[in-house]
Amino acid sequence: MPITLATSTPQVQENLHITAASSSTKKNIKLPDYQERRLNDVGITVKYNAELSSQKVESSLKAVSIHRVVNNEVAVTTNALHSIIPPESDVVINRSAPYITPAPPSQTVEGTHQNISVTNTSLSSLPESAFSVIEGTWQDANTVNIAAPGNVFGASGCLSCADVLLEIPMVTELSPAFEDVTQAFGVKIFDEGETVPVKFDKCDLNVVEYKITPANHQYSLEEANGFFVERHEFPHIFIASSDQDEIIITVGKQVEDDKFALVNIKVPEGKAIMLPGGTIHTDSLSRGNIVIMLTECVGADTVLMHDKDSQPITLRVDSSERIGLAEWHL
């Protein structure tokens, strides 16, 4: 079904209005203007920050815009291009558009995104109920090439798992071990106004807003050949565009050659999560209008999670805090 403004209207202008009206301390802040660009090859209309270079807007929208449909329902689509982060820059987190912006020299901090992953908190120090450990063999796309229409980076490999059913615990800000879990898995939560060390040196990073609907679960199984995880050289930052949207990031860590620890991290409202380059992850369980910092200038090591019979494994989110995700594969 071709997308129309009636089926998926980018949330940029509405959210800008709400944010500006709800905070008297921000009344004097100039909010950016947004224009629209029709992407005929994708079949959607995307908003973009009018302050950005038109040349960079063109190349960025072409690189990062997606539109996925399953059974006439939109699963994932592109709402807006908010910002472009130059190489070697840090970024500042905002709760209003453009959400993630280059840090001025006065706000630059020490370190890079890779410093986030350095931790003294070990997985063994966490409660056993905080994460799952699975047995599996990670084979990249150069070793095992599997069809994966949902992979924007091209070919996918396979994480061949011993289990046919996988339950991944979820931690929230209310979980006693929340901070320890984020530290042990090498990721970090940032609040509004904070500077995030990035300094990715390969190319620009794009700050893009996607709309992820409940139909994405069905798309993953019926069109994309299953649930995937990936790792890549560039860092991610995720932030929801409003309090009605929800970010749940599945984060992994290789603990032995054929063993991986996995946890679902629910990002607190109004905050952002930084995933340094090299972090095993997926955002498949997020819902709503999600702002993501990413690029396609470097590839990703993406693998589909299949059982030993090459079938997509059945997934459950092990959490009493999140009713509705426990049987998402249905």
Tab-separated table of C-alpha atoms in Angstrom:
chain	number	residue	atom	x	y	z
A	1	MET	CA	0.000	0.000	0.000
A	2	PRO	CA	1.602	3.297	-1.033
A	3	ILE	CA	2.087	5.583	1.918
A	4	THR	CA	-0.006	8.722	2.199
A	5	LEU	CA	-0.133	11.525	4.717
A	6	ALA	CA	-3.228	9.837	6.092
A	7	THR	CA	-1.439	6.561	6.801
A	8	SER	CA	1.781	7.896	8.289
A	9	THR	CA	2.237	11.590	8.880
A	10	PRO	CA	5.678	12.559	10.190
A	11	GLN	CA	5.376	13.751	13.776
A	12	VAL	CA	7.887	16.565	13.564
A	13	GLN	CA	5.688	19.643	13.488
A	14	GLU	CA	3.182	18.350	16.022
A	15	ASN	CA	5.878	17.410	18.506
A	16	LEU	CA	7.626	20.733	18.051
A	17	HIS	CA	4.421	22.567	18.869
A	18	ILE	CA	3.753	20.493	21.973
A	19	THR	CA	7.285	20.851	23.292
A	20	ALA	CA	7.448	24.591	22.746
A	21	ALA	CA	4.071	25.207	24.353
A	22	SER	CA	4.702	23.012	27.397
A	23	SER	CA	7.949	24.599	28.596
A	24	SER	CA	8.094	28.293	29.389
A	25	THR	CA	11.875	28.096	29.669
A	26	LYS	CA	12.115	27.215	25.978
A	27	LYS	CA	9.844	29.884	24.514
A	28	ASN	CA	12.773	31.891	23.220
A	29	ILE	CA	14.531	28.941	21.591
A	30	LYS	CA	14.297	29.037	17.811
A	31	LEU	CA	12.942	25.732	16.567
A	32	PRO	CA	13.999	24.617	13.086
A	33	ASP	CA	11.707	24.771	10.075
A	34	TYR	CA	10.980	21.565	8.200
A	35	GLN	CA	10.289	21.061	4.526
A	36	GLU	CA	9.108	18.001	2.626
A	37	ARG	CA	10.778	15.898	-0.029
A	38	ARG	CA	8.987	13.297	-2.133
A	39	LEU	CA	11.043	10.128	-2.583
A	40	ASN	CA	9.508	8.506	-5.638
A	41	ASP	CA	11.772	5.452	-5.563
A	42	VAL	CA	10.589	4.623	-2.019
A	43	GLY	CA	7.057	5.957	-2.482
A	44	ILE	CA	6.954	8.230	0.565
A	45	THR	CA	7.162	11.894	1.528
A	46	VAL	CA	9.768	12.711	4.188
A	47	LYS	CA	10.283	15.877	6.218
A	48	TYR	CA	13.762	17.337	6.610
A	49	ASN	CA	15.359	20.104	8.637
A	50	ALA	CA	15.517	23.114	6.304
A	51	GLU	CA	18.723	24.319	7.976
A	52	LEU	CA	20.660	21.366	6.561
A	53	SER	CA	22.705	21.537	3.374
A	54	SER	CA	20.449	20.661	0.437
A	55	GLN	CA	23.194	18.554	-1.131
A	56	LYS	CA	23.645	16.516	2.038
A	57	VAL	CA	19.889	16.190	2.506
A	58	GLU	CA	19.591	14.612	-0.926
A	59	SER	CA	22.291	11.996	-0.328
A	60	SER	CA	21.232	11.289	3.258
A	61	LEU	CA	17.568	10.746	2.432
A	62	LYS	CA	18.523	8.425	-0.398
A	63	ALA	CA	20.774	6.402	1.920
A	64	VAL	CA	18.615	6.021	5.032
A	65	SER	CA	14.959	6.200	3.931
A	66	ILE	CA	12.962	2.963	4.134
A	67	HIS	CA	9.314	1.961	3.827
A	68	ARG	CA	8.223	-1.567	4.724
A	69	VAL	CA	4.741	-2.999	4.344
A	70	VAL	CA	3.254	-6.367	5.269
A	71	ASN	CA	-0.302	-7.422	4.376
A	72	ASN	CA	-1.176	-3.835	3.404
A	73	GLU	CA	-0.014	-2.488	6.779
A	74	VAL	CA	2.957	-0.177	7.265
A	75	ALA	CA	5.580	-1.889	9.427
A	76	VAL	CA	8.360	0.722	9.319
A	77	THR	CA	8.585	4.022	7.468
A	78	THR	CA	10.744	7.137	7.463
A	79	ASN	CA	9.306	10.300	9.017
A	80	ALA	CA	12.090	12.876	8.981
A	81	LEU	CA	15.756	13.744	8.635
A	82	HIS	CA	16.538	15.889	11.677
A	83	SER	CA	20.278	16.432	11.706
A	84	ILE	CA	23.598	15.509	10.123
A	85	ILE	CA	26.570	15.018	12.450
A	86	PRO	CA	29.985	15.822	10.912
A	87	PRO	CA	32.936	13.457	11.453
A	88	GLU	CA	34.863	13.800	14.728
A	89	SER	CA	31.923	15.572	16.424
A	90	ASP	CA	30.271	14.962	19.765
A	91	VAL	CA	26.509	15.469	20.082
A	92	VAL	CA	24.011	17.064	22.460
A	93	ILE	CA	20.688	15.436	23.401
A	94	ASN	CA	17.460	17.463	23.077
A	95	ARG	CA	13.851	16.525	23.833
A	96	SER	CA	12.570	18.531	20.877
A	97	ALA	CA	13.494	18.443	17.203
A	98	PRO	CA	16.140	18.048	15.922
A	99	TYR	CA	16.787	15.865	19.033
A	100	ILE	CA	20.483	15.068	18.405
A	101	THR	CA	22.741	17.939	17.305
A	102	PRO	CA	26.486	18.498	16.860
A	103	ALA	CA	28.089	19.737	20.066
A	104	PRO	CA	29.682	23.197	19.844
A	105	PRO	CA	33.382	23.362	20.809
A	106	SER	CA	32.484	24.629	24.281
A	107	GLN	CA	30.455	21.456	24.963
A	108	THR	CA	32.857	18.892	23.544
A	109	VAL	CA	33.884	16.242	26.078
A	110	GLU	CA	36.814	13.870	26.405
A	111	GLY	CA	36.768	10.434	24.849
A	112	THR	CA	34.891	8.805	21.975
A	113	HIS	CA	31.938	6.463	21.667
A	114	GLN	CA	34.321	3.557	22.269
A	115	ASN	CA	35.033	4.803	25.796
A	116	ILE	CA	31.393	4.110	26.700
A	117	SER	CA	31.985	0.367	26.339
A	118	VAL	CA	34.870	0.377	28.835
A	119	THR	CA	33.498	-0.874	32.150
A	120	ASN	CA	34.512	-2.426	35.449
A	121	THR	CA	31.055	-3.974	35.892
A	122	SER	CA	31.082	-7.641	34.911
A	123	LEU	CA	28.144	-9.756	33.814
A	124	SER	CA	28.915	-12.112	36.694
A	125	SER	CA	28.097	-9.306	39.147
A	126	LEU	CA	24.517	-9.024	37.826
A	127	PRO	CA	21.508	-11.002	39.058
A	128	GLU	CA	21.084	-14.138	36.946
A	129	SER	CA	17.528	-13.050	36.142
A	130	ALA	CA	18.738	-9.811	34.499
A	131	PHE	CA	19.835	-11.396	31.212
A	132	SER	CA	19.821	-14.600	29.173
A	133	VAL	CA	22.781	-16.588	27.901
A	134	ILE	CA	22.308	-18.463	24.645
A	135	GLU	CA	24.488	-20.943	22.806
A	136	GLY	CA	24.984	-20.142	19.160
A	137	THR	CA	27.446	-19.899	16.300
A	138	TRP	CA	27.836	-16.450	14.719
A	139	GLN	CA	28.520	-16.776	10.987
A	140	ASP	CA	28.758	-13.539	9.032
A	141	ALA	CA	27.426	-12.989	5.512
A	142	ASN	CA	30.811	-13.878	4.015
A	143	THR	CA	30.462	-17.348	5.530
A	144	VAL	CA	26.715	-18.011	5.274
A	145	ASN	CA	24.682	-15.756	2.998
A	146	ILE	CA	20.974	-15.780	3.897
A	147	ALA	CA	18.206	-13.870	2.155
A	148	ALA	CA	17.007	-11.034	4.408
A	149	PRO	CA	14.807	-8.439	2.651
A	150	GLY	CA	14.660	-6.318	5.807
A	151	ASN	CA	18.422	-5.809	6.045
A	152	VAL	CA	19.273	-2.332	4.744
A	153	PHE	CA	22.957	-3.286	4.650
A	154	GLY	CA	22.421	-6.116	2.161
A	155	ALA	CA	23.250	-9.764	2.817
A	156	SER	CA	22.807	-11.359	6.237
A	157	GLY	CA	24.659	-14.086	8.031
A	158	CYS	CA	23.247	-16.398	10.678
A	159	LEU	CA	23.406	-16.823	14.438
A	160	SER	CA	22.642	-20.530	14.610
A	161	CYS	CA	21.144	-21.115	18.055
A	162	ALA	CA	20.786	-24.288	20.065
A	163	ASP	CA	17.412	-23.099	21.393
A	164	VAL	CA	14.119	-23.035	19.513
A	165	LEU	CA	12.566	-20.770	22.163
A	166	LEU	CA	14.397	-17.750	23.530
A	167	GLU	CA	13.262	-15.615	26.464
A	168	ILE	CA	15.131	-12.344	26.886
A	169	PRO	CA	14.636	-10.488	30.194
A	170	MET	CA	13.854	-6.784	30.129
A	171	VAL	CA	15.182	-4.178	32.547
A	172	THR	CA	13.637	-0.757	33.066
A	173	GLU	CA	14.619	2.351	34.995
A	174	LEU	CA	12.711	0.870	37.951
A	175	SER	CA	14.788	-2.312	37.938
A	176	PRO	CA	17.260	-2.350	40.867
A	177	ALA	CA	20.126	-3.429	38.606
A	178	PHE	CA	19.333	-1.059	35.714
A	179	GLU	CA	22.526	1.010	35.878
A	180	ASP	CA	24.697	-2.041	36.489
A	181	VAL	CA	23.128	-3.793	33.488
A	182	THR	CA	23.785	-0.878	31.129
A	183	GLN	CA	27.382	-0.648	32.348
A	184	ALA	CA	28.007	-4.387	32.069
A	185	PHE	CA	26.665	-4.451	28.503
A	186	GLY	CA	28.732	-1.403	27.538
A	187	VAL	CA	25.931	1.073	26.777
A	188	LYS	CA	24.872	4.298	28.501
A	189	ILE	CA	21.765	6.399	29.130
A	190	PHE	CA	21.983	10.178	28.581
A	191	ASP	CA	19.578	12.911	29.664
A	192	GLU	CA	18.459	16.078	27.910
A	193	GLY	CA	21.217	18.667	27.553
A	194	GLU	CA	24.028	16.186	28.086
A	195	THR	CA	26.913	15.871	25.656
A	196	VAL	CA	27.529	12.390	24.282
A	197	PRO	CA	31.096	11.530	23.233
A	198	VAL	CA	30.964	10.274	19.639
A	199	LYS	CA	33.837	11.452	17.395
A	200	PHE	CA	33.129	8.910	14.660
A	201	ASP	CA	35.792	9.653	12.066
A	202	LYS	CA	34.679	7.790	8.930
A	203	CYS	CA	31.801	9.949	7.639
A	204	ASP	CA	28.702	11.961	8.561
A	205	LEU	CA	26.115	10.400	10.869
A	206	ASN	CA	22.436	10.956	10.044
A	207	VAL	CA	19.768	11.613	12.673
A	208	VAL	CA	16.611	10.048	11.261
A	209	GLU	CA	13.111	9.539	12.653
A	210	TYR	CA	11.380	6.266	11.817
A	211	LYS	CA	7.869	5.140	12.609
A	212	ILE	CA	7.837	1.526	13.831
A	213	THR	CA	4.381	-0.044	14.146
A	214	PRO	CA	3.185	-3.327	15.718
A	215	ALA	CA	3.098	-4.772	12.187
A	216	ASN	CA	6.904	-4.836	12.283
A	217	HIS	CA	6.703	-8.105	14.227
A	218	GLN	CA	4.747	-9.701	11.417
A	219	TYR	CA	7.051	-8.166	8.823
A	220	SER	CA	10.086	-9.638	10.574
A	221	LEU	CA	8.698	-13.159	10.412
A	222	GLU	CA	6.838	-13.132	7.101
A	223	GLU	CA	9.061	-10.893	4.980
A	224	ALA	CA	12.447	-10.502	6.681
A	225	ASN	CA	13.170	-14.181	7.454
A	226	GLY	CA	13.181	-13.712	11.212
A	227	PHE	CA	14.600	-11.757	14.116
A	228	PHE	CA	18.081	-10.291	13.621
A	229	VAL	CA	20.924	-8.809	15.616
A	230	GLU	CA	23.846	-6.836	14.245
A	231	ARG	CA	27.096	-5.092	15.066
A	232	HIS	CA	28.939	-2.407	13.135
A	233	GLU	CA	31.737	0.109	13.398
A	234	PHE	CA	29.577	3.214	13.829
A	235	PRO	CA	27.723	4.122	17.054
A	236	HIS	CA	23.968	4.439	17.511
A	237	ILE	CA	21.956	6.860	19.624
A	238	PHE	CA	18.221	6.251	20.110
A	239	ILE	CA	15.677	8.707	21.535
A	240	ALA	CA	11.872	8.688	21.349
A	241	SER	CA	10.239	11.722	19.747
A	242	SER	CA	7.545	11.842	22.468
A	243	ASP	CA	6.539	10.172	25.736
A	244	GLN	CA	3.986	8.093	23.818
A	245	ASP	CA	6.760	6.295	21.935
A	246	GLU	CA	8.787	3.445	23.402
A	247	ILE	CA	12.373	2.349	22.841
A	248	ILE	CA	13.354	-1.202	23.746
A	249	ILE	CA	16.836	-2.168	22.597
A	250	THR	CA	18.012	-5.764	22.682
A	251	VAL	CA	21.715	-5.620	23.578
A	252	GLY	CA	24.123	-8.533	23.423
A	253	LYS	CA	27.615	-9.385	24.551
A	254	GLN	CA	29.746	-12.309	23.440
A	255	VAL	CA	30.933	-14.140	26.556
A	256	GLU	CA	32.575	-17.167	24.892
A	257	ASP	CA	33.184	-18.309	21.320
A	258	ASP	CA	29.679	-19.774	21.066
A	259	LYS	CA	27.866	-18.069	23.945
A	260	PHE	CA	26.088	-14.712	23.991
A	261	ALA	CA	24.429	-12.767	26.799
A	262	LEU	CA	21.269	-10.855	25.798
A	263	VAL	CA	19.098	-8.300	27.581
A	264	ASN	CA	16.228	-5.987	26.619
A	265	ILE	CA	16.768	-2.424	27.848
A	266	LYS	CA	13.750	-0.122	28.003
A	267	VAL	CA	15.003	3.444	27.587
A	268	PRO	CA	13.512	5.833	30.183
A	269	GLU	CA	11.108	8.477	28.881
A	270	GLY	CA	12.831	11.623	27.673
A	271	LYS	CA	16.279	10.041	27.689
A	272	ALA	CA	18.589	8.619	25.035
A	273	ILE	CA	20.704	5.490	24.859
A	274	MET	CA	24.180	5.347	23.313
A	275	LEU	CA	25.410	2.107	21.748
A	276	PRO	CA	29.129	2.323	20.914
A	277	GLY	CA	30.398	0.856	17.672
A	278	GLY	CA	30.735	-2.921	17.885
A	279	THR	CA	27.727	-3.404	20.202
A	280	ILE	CA	25.521	-6.405	19.387
A	281	HIS	CA	21.948	-5.103	19.198
A	282	THR	CA	18.568	-4.786	17.531
A	283	ASP	CA	15.764	-2.225	17.868
A	284	SER	CA	13.027	-4.582	16.632
A	285	LEU	CA	10.932	-4.297	19.809
A	286	SER	CA	10.726	-0.489	19.773
A	287	ARG	CA	7.387	1.114	18.912
A	288	GLY	CA	6.321	4.568	17.759
A	289	ASN	CA	8.338	7.439	16.322
A	290	ILE	CA	11.958	6.652	17.112
A	291	VAL	CA	14.894	8.970	16.365
A	292	ILE	CA	18.111	7.110	15.503
A	293	MET	CA	21.652	8.253	14.743
A	294	LEU	CA	23.120	6.012	12.035
A	295	THR	CA	24.955	5.856	8.724
A	296	GLU	CA	25.367	3.555	5.758
A	297	CYS	CA	28.890	4.642	4.837
A	298	VAL	CA	30.215	1.488	6.516
A	299	GLY	CA	28.645	-1.953	6.461
A	300	ALA	CA	27.141	-4.008	9.262
A	301	ASP	CA	27.607	-7.589	10.395
A	302	THR	CA	23.930	-8.580	10.508
A	303	VAL	CA	22.823	-12.105	11.389
A	304	LEU	CA	19.398	-13.732	11.480
A	305	MET	CA	18.656	-15.777	14.592
A	306	HIS	CA	17.753	-19.272	13.396
A	307	ASP	CA	17.655	-22.686	15.019
A	308	LYS	CA	19.787	-25.641	13.959
A	309	ASP	CA	17.184	-26.467	11.277
A	310	SER	CA	17.594	-22.986	9.750
A	311	GLN	CA	14.179	-21.830	10.944
A	312	PRO	CA	13.549	-18.490	12.717
A	313	ILE	CA	13.574	-19.073	16.456
A	314	THR	CA	10.567	-18.302	18.623
A	315	LEU	CA	11.150	-15.277	20.859
A	316	ARG	CA	9.538	-14.148	24.070
A	317	VAL	CA	10.281	-11.128	26.217
A	318	ASP	CA	10.604	-12.380	29.773
A	319	SER	CA	9.039	-9.525	31.724
A	320	SER	CA	5.965	-8.950	33.844
A	321	GLU	CA	6.464	-5.200	33.372
A	322	ARG	CA	5.631	-5.150	29.666
A	323	ILE	CA	2.329	-6.876	28.962
A	324	GLY	CA	1.849	-7.377	25.252
A	325	LEU	CA	5.409	-8.203	24.250
A	326	ALA	CA	5.509	-11.665	25.787
A	327	GLU	CA	4.118	-13.260	22.627
A	328	TRP	CA	5.150	-10.681	20.047
A	329	HIS	CA	5.878	-13.347	17.435
A	330	LEU	CA	2.171	-14.206	17.326
